[in-house]
Short mmCIF file of C-alpha atoms in Angstrom, two decimals:
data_model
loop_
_atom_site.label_atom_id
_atom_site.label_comp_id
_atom_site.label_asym_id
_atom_site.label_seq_id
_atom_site.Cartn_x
_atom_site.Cartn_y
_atom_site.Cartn_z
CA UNK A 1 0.00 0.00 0.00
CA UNK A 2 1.35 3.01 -0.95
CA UNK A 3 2.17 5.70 1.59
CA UNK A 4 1.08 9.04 -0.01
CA UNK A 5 -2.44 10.51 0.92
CA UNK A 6 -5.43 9.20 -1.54
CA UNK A 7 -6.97 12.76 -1.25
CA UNK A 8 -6.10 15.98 0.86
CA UNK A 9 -7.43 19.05 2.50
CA UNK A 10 -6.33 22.52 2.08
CA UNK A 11 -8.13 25.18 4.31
CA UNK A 12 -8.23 23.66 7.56
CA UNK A 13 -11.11 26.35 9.44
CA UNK A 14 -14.14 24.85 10.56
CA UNK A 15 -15.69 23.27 7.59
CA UNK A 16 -12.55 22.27 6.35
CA UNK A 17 -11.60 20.54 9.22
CA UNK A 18 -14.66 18.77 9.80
CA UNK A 19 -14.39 17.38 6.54
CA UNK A 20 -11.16 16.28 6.32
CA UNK A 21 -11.95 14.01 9.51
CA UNK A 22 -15.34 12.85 7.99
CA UNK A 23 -12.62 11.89 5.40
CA UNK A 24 -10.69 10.40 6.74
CA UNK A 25 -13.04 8.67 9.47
CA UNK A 26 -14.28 6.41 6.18
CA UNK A 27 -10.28 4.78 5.92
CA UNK A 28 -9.19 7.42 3.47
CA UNK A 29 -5.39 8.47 3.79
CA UNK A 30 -5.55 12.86 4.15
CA UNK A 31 -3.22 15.14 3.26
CA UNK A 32 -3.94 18.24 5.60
CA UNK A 33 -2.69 21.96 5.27
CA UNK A 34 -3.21 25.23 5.97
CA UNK A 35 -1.85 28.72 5.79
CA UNK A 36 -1.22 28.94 9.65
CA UNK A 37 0.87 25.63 10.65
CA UNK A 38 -0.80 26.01 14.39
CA UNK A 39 -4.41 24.69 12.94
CA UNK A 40 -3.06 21.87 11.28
CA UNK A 41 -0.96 20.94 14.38
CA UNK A 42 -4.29 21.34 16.42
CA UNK A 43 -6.25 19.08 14.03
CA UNK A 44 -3.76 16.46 14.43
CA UNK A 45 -3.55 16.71 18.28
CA UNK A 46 -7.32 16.88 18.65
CA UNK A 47 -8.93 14.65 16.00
CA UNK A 48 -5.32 12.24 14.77
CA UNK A 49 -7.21 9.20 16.28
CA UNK A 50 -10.00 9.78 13.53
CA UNK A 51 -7.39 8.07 10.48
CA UNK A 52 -4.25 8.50 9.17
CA UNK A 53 -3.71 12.48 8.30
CA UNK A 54 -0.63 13.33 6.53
CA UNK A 55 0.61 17.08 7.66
CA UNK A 56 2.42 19.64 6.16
CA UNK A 57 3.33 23.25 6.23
CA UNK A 58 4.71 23.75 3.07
CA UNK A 59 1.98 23.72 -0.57
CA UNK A 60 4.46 21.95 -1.88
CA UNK A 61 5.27 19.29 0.68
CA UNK A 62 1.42 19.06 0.37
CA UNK A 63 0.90 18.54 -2.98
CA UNK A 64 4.13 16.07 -2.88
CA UNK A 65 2.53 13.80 -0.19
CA UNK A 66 -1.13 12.98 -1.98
CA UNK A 67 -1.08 10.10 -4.89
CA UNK A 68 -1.62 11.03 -8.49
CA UNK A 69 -3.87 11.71 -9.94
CA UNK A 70 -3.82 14.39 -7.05
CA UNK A 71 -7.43 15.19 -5.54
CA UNK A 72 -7.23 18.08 -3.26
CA UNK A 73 -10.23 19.82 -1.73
CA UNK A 74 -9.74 23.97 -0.92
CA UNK A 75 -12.12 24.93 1.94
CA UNK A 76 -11.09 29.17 1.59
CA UNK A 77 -13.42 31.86 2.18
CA UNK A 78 -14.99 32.09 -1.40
CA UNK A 79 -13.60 35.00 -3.96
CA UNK A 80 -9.53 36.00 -4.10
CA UNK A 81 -8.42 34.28 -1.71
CA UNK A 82 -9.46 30.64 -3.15
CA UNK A 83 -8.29 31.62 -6.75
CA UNK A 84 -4.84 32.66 -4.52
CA UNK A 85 -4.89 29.26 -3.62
CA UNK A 86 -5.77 27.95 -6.80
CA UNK A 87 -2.40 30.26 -8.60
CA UNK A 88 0.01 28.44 -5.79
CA UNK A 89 -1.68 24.95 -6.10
CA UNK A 90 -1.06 25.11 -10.20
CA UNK A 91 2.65 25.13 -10.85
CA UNK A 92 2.35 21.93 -8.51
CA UNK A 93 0.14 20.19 -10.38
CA UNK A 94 0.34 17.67 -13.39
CA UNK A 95 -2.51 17.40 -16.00
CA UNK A 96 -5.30 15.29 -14.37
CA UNK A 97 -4.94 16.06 -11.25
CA UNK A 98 -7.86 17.53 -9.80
CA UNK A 99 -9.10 21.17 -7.74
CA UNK A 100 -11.85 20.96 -5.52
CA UNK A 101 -13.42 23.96 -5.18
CA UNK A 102 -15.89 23.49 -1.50
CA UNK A 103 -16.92 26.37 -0.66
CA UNK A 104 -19.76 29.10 -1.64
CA UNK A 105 -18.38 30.34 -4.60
CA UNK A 106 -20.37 32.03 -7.22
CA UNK A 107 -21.04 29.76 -9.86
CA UNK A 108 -19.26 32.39 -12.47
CA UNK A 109 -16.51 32.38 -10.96
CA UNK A 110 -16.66 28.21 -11.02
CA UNK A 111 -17.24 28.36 -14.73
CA UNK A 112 -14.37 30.89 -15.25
CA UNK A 113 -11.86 28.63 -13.05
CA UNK A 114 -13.45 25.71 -14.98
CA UNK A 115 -12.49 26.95 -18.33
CA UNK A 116 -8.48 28.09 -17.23
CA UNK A 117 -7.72 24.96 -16.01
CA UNK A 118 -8.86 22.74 -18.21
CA UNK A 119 -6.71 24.33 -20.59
CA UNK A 120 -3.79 23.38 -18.35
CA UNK A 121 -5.10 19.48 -18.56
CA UNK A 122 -6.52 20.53 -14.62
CA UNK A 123 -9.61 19.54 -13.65
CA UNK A 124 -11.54 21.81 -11.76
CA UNK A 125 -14.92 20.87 -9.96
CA UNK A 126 -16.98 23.48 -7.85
CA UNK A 127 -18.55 21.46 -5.35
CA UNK A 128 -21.34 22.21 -3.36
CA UNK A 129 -21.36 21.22 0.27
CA UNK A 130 -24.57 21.51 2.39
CA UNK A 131 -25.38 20.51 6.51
CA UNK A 132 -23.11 23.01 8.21
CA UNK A 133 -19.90 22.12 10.65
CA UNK A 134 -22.46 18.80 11.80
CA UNK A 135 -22.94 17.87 8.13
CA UNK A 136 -18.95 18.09 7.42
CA UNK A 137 -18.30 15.81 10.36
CA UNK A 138 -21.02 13.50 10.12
CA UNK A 139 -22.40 13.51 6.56
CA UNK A 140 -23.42 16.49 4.35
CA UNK A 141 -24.99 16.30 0.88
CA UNK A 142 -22.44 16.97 -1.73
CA UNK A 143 -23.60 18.99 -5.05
CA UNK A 144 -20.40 18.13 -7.26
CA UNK A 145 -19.93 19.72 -11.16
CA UNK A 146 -17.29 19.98 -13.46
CA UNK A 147 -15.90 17.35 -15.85
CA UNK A 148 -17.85 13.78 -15.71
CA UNK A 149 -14.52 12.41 -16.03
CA UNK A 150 -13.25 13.71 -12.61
CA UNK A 151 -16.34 12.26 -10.84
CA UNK A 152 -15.00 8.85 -11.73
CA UNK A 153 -12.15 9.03 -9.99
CA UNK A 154 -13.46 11.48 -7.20
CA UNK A 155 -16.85 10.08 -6.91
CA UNK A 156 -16.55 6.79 -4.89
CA UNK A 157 -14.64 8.94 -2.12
CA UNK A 158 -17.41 11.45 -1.96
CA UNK A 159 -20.39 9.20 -2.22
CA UNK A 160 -18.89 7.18 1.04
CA UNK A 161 -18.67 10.38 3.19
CA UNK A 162 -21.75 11.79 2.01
CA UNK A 163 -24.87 11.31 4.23
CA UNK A 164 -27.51 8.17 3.72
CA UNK A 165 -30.96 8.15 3.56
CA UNK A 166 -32.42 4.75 2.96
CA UNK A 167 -28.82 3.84 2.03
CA UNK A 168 -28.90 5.95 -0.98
CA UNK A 169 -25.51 8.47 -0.80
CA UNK A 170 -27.10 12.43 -0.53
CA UNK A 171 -24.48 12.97 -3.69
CA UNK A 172 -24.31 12.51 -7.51
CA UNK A 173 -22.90 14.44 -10.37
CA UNK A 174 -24.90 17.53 -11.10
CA UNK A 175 -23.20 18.77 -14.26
CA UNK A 176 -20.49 20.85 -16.12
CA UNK A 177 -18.45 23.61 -15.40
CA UNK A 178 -20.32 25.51 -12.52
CA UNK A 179 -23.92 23.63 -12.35
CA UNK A 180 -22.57 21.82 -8.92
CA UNK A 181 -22.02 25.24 -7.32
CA UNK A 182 -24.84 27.10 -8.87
CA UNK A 183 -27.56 24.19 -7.63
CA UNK A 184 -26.11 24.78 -4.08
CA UNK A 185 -26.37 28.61 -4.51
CA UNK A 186 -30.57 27.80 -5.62
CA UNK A 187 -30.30 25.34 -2.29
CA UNK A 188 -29.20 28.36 -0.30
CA UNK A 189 -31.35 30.54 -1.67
CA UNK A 190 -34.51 28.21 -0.67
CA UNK A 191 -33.14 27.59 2.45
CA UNK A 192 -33.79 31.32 2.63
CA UNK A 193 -37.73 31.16 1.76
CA UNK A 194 -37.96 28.45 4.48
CA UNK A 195 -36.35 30.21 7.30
CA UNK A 196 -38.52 33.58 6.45
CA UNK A 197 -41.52 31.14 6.13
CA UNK A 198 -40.84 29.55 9.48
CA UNK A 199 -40.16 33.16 11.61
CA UNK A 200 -43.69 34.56 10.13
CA UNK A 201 -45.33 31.15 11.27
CA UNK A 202 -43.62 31.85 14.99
CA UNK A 203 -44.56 35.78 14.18
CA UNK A 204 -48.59 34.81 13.51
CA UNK A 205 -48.57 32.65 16.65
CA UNK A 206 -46.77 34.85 19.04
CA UNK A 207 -49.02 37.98 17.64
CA UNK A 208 -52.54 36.09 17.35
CA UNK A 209 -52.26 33.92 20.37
CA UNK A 210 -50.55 35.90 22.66
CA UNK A 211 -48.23 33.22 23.31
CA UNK A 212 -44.46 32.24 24.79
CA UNK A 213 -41.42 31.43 22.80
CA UNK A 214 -41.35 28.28 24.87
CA UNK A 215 -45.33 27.27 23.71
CA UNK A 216 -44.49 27.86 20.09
CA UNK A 217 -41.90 26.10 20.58
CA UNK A 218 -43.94 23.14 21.41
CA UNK A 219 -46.50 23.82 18.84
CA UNK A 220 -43.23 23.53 16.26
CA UNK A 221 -41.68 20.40 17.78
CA UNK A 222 -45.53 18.86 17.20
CA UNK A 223 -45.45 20.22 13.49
CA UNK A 224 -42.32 18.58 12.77
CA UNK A 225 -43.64 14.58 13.93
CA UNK A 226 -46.00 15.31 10.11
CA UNK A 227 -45.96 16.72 6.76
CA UNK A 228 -43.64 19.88 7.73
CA UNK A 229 -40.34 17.05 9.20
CA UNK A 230 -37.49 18.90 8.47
CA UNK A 231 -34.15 20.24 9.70
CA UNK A 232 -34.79 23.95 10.20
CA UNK A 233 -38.54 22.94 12.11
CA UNK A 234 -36.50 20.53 14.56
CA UNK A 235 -34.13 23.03 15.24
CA UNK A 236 -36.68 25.79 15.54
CA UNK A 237 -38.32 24.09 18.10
CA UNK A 238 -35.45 23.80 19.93
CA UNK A 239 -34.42 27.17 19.70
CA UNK A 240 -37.40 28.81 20.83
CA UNK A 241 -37.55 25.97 23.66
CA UNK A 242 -33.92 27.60 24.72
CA UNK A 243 -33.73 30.03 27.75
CA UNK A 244 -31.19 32.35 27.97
CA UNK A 245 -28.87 31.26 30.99
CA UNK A 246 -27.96 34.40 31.64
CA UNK A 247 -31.32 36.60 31.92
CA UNK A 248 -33.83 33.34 32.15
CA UNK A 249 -35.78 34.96 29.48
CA UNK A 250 -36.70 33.28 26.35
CA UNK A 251 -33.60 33.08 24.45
CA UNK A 252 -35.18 34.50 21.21
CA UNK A 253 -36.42 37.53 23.07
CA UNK A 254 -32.90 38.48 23.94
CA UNK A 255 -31.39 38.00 19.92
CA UNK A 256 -31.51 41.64 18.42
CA UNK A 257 -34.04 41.32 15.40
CA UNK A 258 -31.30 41.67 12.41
CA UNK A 259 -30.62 38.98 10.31
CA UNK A 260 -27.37 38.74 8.53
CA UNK A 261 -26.37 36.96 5.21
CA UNK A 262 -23.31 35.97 3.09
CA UNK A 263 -24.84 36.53 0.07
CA UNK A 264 -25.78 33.62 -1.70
CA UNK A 265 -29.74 34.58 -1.45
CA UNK A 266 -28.55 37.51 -3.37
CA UNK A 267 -26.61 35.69 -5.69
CA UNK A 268 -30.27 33.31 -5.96
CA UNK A 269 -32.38 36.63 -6.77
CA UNK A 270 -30.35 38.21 -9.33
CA UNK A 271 -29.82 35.41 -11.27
CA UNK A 272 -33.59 34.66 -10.97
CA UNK A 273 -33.81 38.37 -12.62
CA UNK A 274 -31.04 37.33 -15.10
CA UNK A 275 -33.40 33.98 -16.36
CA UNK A 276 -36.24 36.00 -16.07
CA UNK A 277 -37.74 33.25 -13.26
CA UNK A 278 -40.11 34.28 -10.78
CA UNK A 279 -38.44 33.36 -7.59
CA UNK A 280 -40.72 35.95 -5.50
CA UNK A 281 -40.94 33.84 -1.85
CA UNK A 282 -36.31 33.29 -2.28
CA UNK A 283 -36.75 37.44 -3.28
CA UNK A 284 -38.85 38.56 -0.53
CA UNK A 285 -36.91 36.76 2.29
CA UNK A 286 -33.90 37.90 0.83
CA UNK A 287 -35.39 41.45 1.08
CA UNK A 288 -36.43 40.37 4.70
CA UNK A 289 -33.56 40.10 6.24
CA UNK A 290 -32.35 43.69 4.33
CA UNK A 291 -35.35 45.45 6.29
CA UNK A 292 -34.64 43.98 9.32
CA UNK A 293 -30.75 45.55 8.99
CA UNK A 294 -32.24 49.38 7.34
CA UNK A 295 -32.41 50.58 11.41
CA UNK A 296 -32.68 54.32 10.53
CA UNK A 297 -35.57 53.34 8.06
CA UNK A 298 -37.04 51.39 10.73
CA UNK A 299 -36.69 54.00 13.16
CA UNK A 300 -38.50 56.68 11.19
CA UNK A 301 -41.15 53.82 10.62
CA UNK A 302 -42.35 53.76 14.08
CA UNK A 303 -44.33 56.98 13.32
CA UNK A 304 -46.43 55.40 10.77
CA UNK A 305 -49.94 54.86 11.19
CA UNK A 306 -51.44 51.14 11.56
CA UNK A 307 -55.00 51.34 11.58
CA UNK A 308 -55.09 47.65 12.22
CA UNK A 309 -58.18 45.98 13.97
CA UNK A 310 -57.90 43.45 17.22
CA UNK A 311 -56.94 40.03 16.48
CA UNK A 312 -60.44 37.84 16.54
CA UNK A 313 -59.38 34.44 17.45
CA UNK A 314 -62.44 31.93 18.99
CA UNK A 315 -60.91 28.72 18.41
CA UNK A 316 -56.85 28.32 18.83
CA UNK A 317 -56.33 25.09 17.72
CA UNK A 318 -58.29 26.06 14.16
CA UNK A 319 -55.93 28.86 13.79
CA UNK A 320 -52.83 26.58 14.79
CA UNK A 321 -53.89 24.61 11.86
CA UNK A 322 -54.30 27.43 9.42
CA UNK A 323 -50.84 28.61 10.04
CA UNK A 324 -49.17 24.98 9.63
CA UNK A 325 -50.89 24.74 6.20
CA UNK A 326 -50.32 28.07 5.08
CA UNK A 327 -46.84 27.24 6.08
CA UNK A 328 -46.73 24.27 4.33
CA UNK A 329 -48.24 25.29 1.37
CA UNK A 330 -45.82 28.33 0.86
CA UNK A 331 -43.01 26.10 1.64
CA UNK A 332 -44.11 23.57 -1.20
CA UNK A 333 -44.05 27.16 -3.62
CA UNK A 334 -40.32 28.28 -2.77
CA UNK A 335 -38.83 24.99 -3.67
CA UNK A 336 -40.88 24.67 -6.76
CA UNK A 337 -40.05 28.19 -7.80
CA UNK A 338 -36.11 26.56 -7.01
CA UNK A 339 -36.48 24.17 -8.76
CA UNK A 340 -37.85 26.28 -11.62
CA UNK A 341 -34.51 28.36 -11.48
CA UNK A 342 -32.55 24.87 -11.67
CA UNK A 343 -34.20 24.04 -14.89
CA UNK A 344 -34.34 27.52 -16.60
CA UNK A 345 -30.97 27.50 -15.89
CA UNK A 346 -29.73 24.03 -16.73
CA UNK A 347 -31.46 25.08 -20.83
CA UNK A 348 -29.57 28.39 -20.63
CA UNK A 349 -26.25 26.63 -19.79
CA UNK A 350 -26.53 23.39 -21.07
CA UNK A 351 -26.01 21.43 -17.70
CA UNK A 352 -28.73 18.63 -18.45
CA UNK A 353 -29.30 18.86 -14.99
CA UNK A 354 -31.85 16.07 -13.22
CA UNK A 355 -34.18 17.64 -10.58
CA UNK A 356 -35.16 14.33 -9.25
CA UNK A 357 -31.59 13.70 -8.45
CA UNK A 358 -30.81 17.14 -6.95
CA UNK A 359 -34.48 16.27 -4.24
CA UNK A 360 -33.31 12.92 -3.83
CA UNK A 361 -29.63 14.54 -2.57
CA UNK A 362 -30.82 16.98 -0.73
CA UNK A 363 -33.40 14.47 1.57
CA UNK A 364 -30.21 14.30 4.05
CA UNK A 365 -27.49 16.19 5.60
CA UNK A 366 -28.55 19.37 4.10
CA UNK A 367 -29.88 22.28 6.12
CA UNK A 368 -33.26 22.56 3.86
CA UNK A 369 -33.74 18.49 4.33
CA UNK A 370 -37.08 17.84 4.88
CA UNK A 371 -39.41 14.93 4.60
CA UNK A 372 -41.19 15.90 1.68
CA UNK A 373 -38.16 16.30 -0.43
CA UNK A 374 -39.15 12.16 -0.97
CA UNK A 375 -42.81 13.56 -2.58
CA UNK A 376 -40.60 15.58 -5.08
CA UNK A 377 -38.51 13.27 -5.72
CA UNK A 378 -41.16 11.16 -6.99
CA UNK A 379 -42.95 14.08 -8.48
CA UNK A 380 -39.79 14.04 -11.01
CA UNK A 381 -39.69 10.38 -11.04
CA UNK A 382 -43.17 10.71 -12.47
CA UNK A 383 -42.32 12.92 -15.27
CA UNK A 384 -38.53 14.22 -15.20
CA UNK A 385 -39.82 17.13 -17.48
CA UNK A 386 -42.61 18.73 -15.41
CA UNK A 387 -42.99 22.00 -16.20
CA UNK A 388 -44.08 23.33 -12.34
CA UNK A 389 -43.71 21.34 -9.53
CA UNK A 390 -46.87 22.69 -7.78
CA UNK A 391 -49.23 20.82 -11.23
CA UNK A 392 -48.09 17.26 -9.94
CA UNK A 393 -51.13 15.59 -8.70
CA UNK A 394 -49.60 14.99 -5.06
CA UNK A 395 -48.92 18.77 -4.89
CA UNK A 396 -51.59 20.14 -6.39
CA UNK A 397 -54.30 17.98 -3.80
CA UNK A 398 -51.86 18.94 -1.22
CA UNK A 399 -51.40 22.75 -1.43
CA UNK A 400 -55.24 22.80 -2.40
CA UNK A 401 -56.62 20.74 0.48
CA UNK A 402 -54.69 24.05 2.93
CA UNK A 403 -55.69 26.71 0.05
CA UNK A 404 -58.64 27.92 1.99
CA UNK A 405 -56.31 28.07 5.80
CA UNK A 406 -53.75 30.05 3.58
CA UNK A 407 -56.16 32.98 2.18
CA UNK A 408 -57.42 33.51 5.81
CA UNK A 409 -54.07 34.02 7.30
CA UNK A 410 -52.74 36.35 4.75
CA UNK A 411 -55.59 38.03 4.97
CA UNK A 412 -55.62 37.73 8.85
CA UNK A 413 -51.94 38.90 8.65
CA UNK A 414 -52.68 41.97 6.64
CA UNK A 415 -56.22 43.16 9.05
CA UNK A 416 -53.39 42.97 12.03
CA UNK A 417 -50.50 44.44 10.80
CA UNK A 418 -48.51 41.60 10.64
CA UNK A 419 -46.00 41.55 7.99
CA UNK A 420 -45.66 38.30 6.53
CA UNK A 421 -44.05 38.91 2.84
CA UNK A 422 -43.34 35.32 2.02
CA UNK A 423 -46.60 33.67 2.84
CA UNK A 424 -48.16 36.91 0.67
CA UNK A 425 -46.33 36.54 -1.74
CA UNK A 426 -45.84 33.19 -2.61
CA UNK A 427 -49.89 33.07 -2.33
CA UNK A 428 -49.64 35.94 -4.87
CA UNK A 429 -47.26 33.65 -7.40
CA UNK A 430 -50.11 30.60 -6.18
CA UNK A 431 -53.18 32.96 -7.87
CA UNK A 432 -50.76 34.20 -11.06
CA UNK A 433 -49.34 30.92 -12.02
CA UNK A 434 -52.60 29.48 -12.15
CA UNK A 435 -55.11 32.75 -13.60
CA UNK A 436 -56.39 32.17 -16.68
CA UNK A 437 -55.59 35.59 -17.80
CA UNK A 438 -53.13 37.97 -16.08
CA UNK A 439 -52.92 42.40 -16.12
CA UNK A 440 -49.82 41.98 -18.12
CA UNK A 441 -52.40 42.68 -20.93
CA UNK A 442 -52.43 46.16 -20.29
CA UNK A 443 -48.70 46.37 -19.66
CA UNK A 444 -47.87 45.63 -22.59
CA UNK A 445 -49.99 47.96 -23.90
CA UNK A 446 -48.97 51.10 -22.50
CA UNK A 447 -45.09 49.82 -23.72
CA UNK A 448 -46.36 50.22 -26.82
CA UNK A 449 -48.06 53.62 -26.43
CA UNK A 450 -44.84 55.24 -24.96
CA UNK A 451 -42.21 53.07 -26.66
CA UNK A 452 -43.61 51.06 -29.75
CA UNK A 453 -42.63 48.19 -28.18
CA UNK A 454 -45.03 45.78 -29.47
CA UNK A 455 -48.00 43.43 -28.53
CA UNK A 456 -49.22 40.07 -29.91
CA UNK A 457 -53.08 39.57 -30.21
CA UNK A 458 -55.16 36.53 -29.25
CA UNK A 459 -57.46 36.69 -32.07
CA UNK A 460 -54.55 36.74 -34.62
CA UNK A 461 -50.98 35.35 -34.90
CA UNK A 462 -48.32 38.28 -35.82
CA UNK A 463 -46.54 40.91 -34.29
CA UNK A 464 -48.43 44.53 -33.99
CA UNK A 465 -48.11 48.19 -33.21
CA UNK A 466 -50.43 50.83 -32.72
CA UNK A 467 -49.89 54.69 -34.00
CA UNK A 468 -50.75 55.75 -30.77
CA UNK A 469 -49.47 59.62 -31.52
CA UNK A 470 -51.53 59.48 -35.08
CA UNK A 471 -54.37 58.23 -36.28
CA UNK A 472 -54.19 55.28 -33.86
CA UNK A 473 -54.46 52.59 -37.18
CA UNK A 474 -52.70 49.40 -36.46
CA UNK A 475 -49.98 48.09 -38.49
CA UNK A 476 -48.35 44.49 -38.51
CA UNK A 477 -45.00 44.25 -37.79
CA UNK A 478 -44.06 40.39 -38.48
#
């Protein structure tokens, strides 16, 4: 058996570290570096009993230790400082070997890399890594891309460490060039809809019921034993079970209402813009969490008027259940619109990329896992080329059996003042997506009164234009 490591691990933070000894945990030989010596001397004194790590402090020493053709996994904060990793790691390297991109990088900048070093004979694959610190140790699901041919050599190693469910690994190829990274960026970007989804359920109960943290807490660990089983209910539960040690008050109470993000639910929106796909419930939680950061707009907001009436509720447990299917129902909408963006995008690039594959992978050790990722995944099973995800029959009984709770709490929402701009909204995208005729009628109208811009008819086929400044006659254009 040869000596040198089978696969290594540059960027030894967190993440990095976590998944080097996931690594090497499944019998794998690592080779283990980073720029500061001290963490990979800490990584061996902690965690050497998880395999056999290989250390060094030099890139080269590094790159000299790991079997050909070289695998080697950066885990750098995304942008210049992984492509500085990427210039040092190149002279190193012989054609074939292979560049692991693991972190969030923009899937641009994976296509860019892509193309540079596979004129080099490199292989470069952006891989997408979901679950957190936990997932990295444990089991995350991987979202690889890049050349087919480097998943046959690197594909075995990451199907082993990747998590199971039902003994299926939460991993397969996604694609070329930067299709891995940009389905975890669309991942990210729904895990955004179902965090804003969750805090407006928590927001309804707390306002309508008068409630604790601690009883919605309950009311969210009972949710999550049905249709709603995920991740990010389990761990809401838990968190708004959670007391503060230090004050005894409801640890939620004491977090300053600001959430913070690293920009991947911007990255989802604007590309959304860019494919021209409606992704409103990823867009308005993305816009959430920039309202709850504008403090001096907020500030000048508490003069505003409400003009809001008193919350009417007779029967708690009926309103309990209204939330949970609006809830659900919303939730069912951001991952269709996702998965919307994943196809639109896979045409526009070429990717071929399967939908059913990317539920099935993302049932475990991601952060949006959830149990009915398995109903989607047989959605696409069903027809691999459905054209919305919310028109499969299990959906479409499923988000129409809670249609009538969801109208009353948006509604109920809007009476009391409640802001709740992903349930809205993604019951606004519900009513558009199926309307047998939409206002963009007269849109397109008034572009062509003040630009000549054009309108189609539905009597006739053809292009038209109306001389809205003259005699207002109507002339074909094609």
């Amino acid at each position: 058996m040869s000596d040198l490591a089978q696969i290594g691990v540059t960027g030894l933070a967190v993440m990095g570290r976590n998944l080097a000894r996931n690594i090497a945990r499944h019998g794998y030989r690592v080779a283990v570096h980073n720029r500061s010596y001290a963490r990979t001397e800490s990584l061996i004194a902690e965690h050497g009993s998880d395999g056999v790590f290989l250390p060094s402090q030099s890139t080269a020493d590094f790159v000299a230790s790991i079997e050909r053709p070289r695998k080697i996994i950066v885990m750098v904060k995304a942008g210049g400082p992984t492509d500085a990793v990427i210039d040092e790691l190149v002279p190193l390297l012989d054609q074939g070997d292979i560049i692991i991109d693991a972190g969030n990088a923009h899937f641009p900048d994976t296509i860019r890399r892509e193309n540079a070093l596979a004129a080099k004979g490199i292989h470069f694959v952006g891989m997408g890594v979901s679950g957190g610190e936990e997932g990295a140790l444990n089991g995350p699901s991987i979202m690889p891309g890049g050349n087919p041919e480097s998943y046959t050599t690197l594909g075995p190693i990451i199907e082993n460490i990747a998590a199971k469910v039902d003994g299926v690994p939460c991993a397969t190829y996604v694609g070329p060039d930067g299709a891995g990274h940009f389905v975890k960026m669309v991942h990210n970007g729904i895990e955004y809809a179902d965090m804003q989804l969750i805090a407006e359920a928590y927001d309804l109960l707390r306002n309508g019921l008068g409630i604790s943290a601690g009883e919605i807490g309950k009311i969210f660990e009972q949710w999550n034993t049905g249709d709603l089983e995920s991740f990010l209910i389990e761990i809401t539960a838990d968190v708004l079970q959670h007391n503060d040690p230090k004050t005894g008050q409801a640890f939620v109470d004491i977090v300053a209402d600001r959430a913070e993000q690293k920009g991947t639910g911007r990255w989802t929106v604007q590309n959304g813009l860019d494919l021209g796909v409606p992704i409103t419930g990823i867009a308005e939680a993305t816009f959430a969490r920039a309202l709850s950061g504008s403090v001096p707009q907020r500030e000048a907001g508490r003069v505003l008027p409400a003009h809001t009436q008193q919350w009417q509720i007779g029967d708690r447990d009926a309103f309990i259940e209204d939330v949970r299917q609006a809830l659900y129902a919303s939730k069912v909408v951001a991952y269709s619109q996702g998965f919307d963006q994943i196809a639109a995008a896979s045409a526009e690039y070429g990717w071929n990329i399967d939908r059913g594959a990317m539920a099935r992978i993302w049932r475990g050790g991601c952060i949006i896992r959830a149990r009915f990722l398995n109903r989607i995944t047989e959605a696409y099973e069903r027809n691999p080329q459905l054209p919305l995800l919310l028109a499969d029959p299990y959906f479409t009984d499923a988000v129409g059996n809670g249609l009538a709770a969801w109208r009353r709490v948006v509604a109920a929402a809007a009476y009391n003042g409640v802001p709740t701009p992903a349930f809205s909204s993604s019951l606004a995208y519900y009513d558009g997506v199926r309307a047998e005729r939409l206002p963009a009628n007269l849109i397109q109208a008034q572009r062509d009164f003040f630009g000549a811009h054009t309108y189609n008819r539905v009597d006739i086929p053809g292009v038209f234009h109306t001389e809205w400044s003259g005699d207002r006659s109507e002339t074909q254009q094609s």
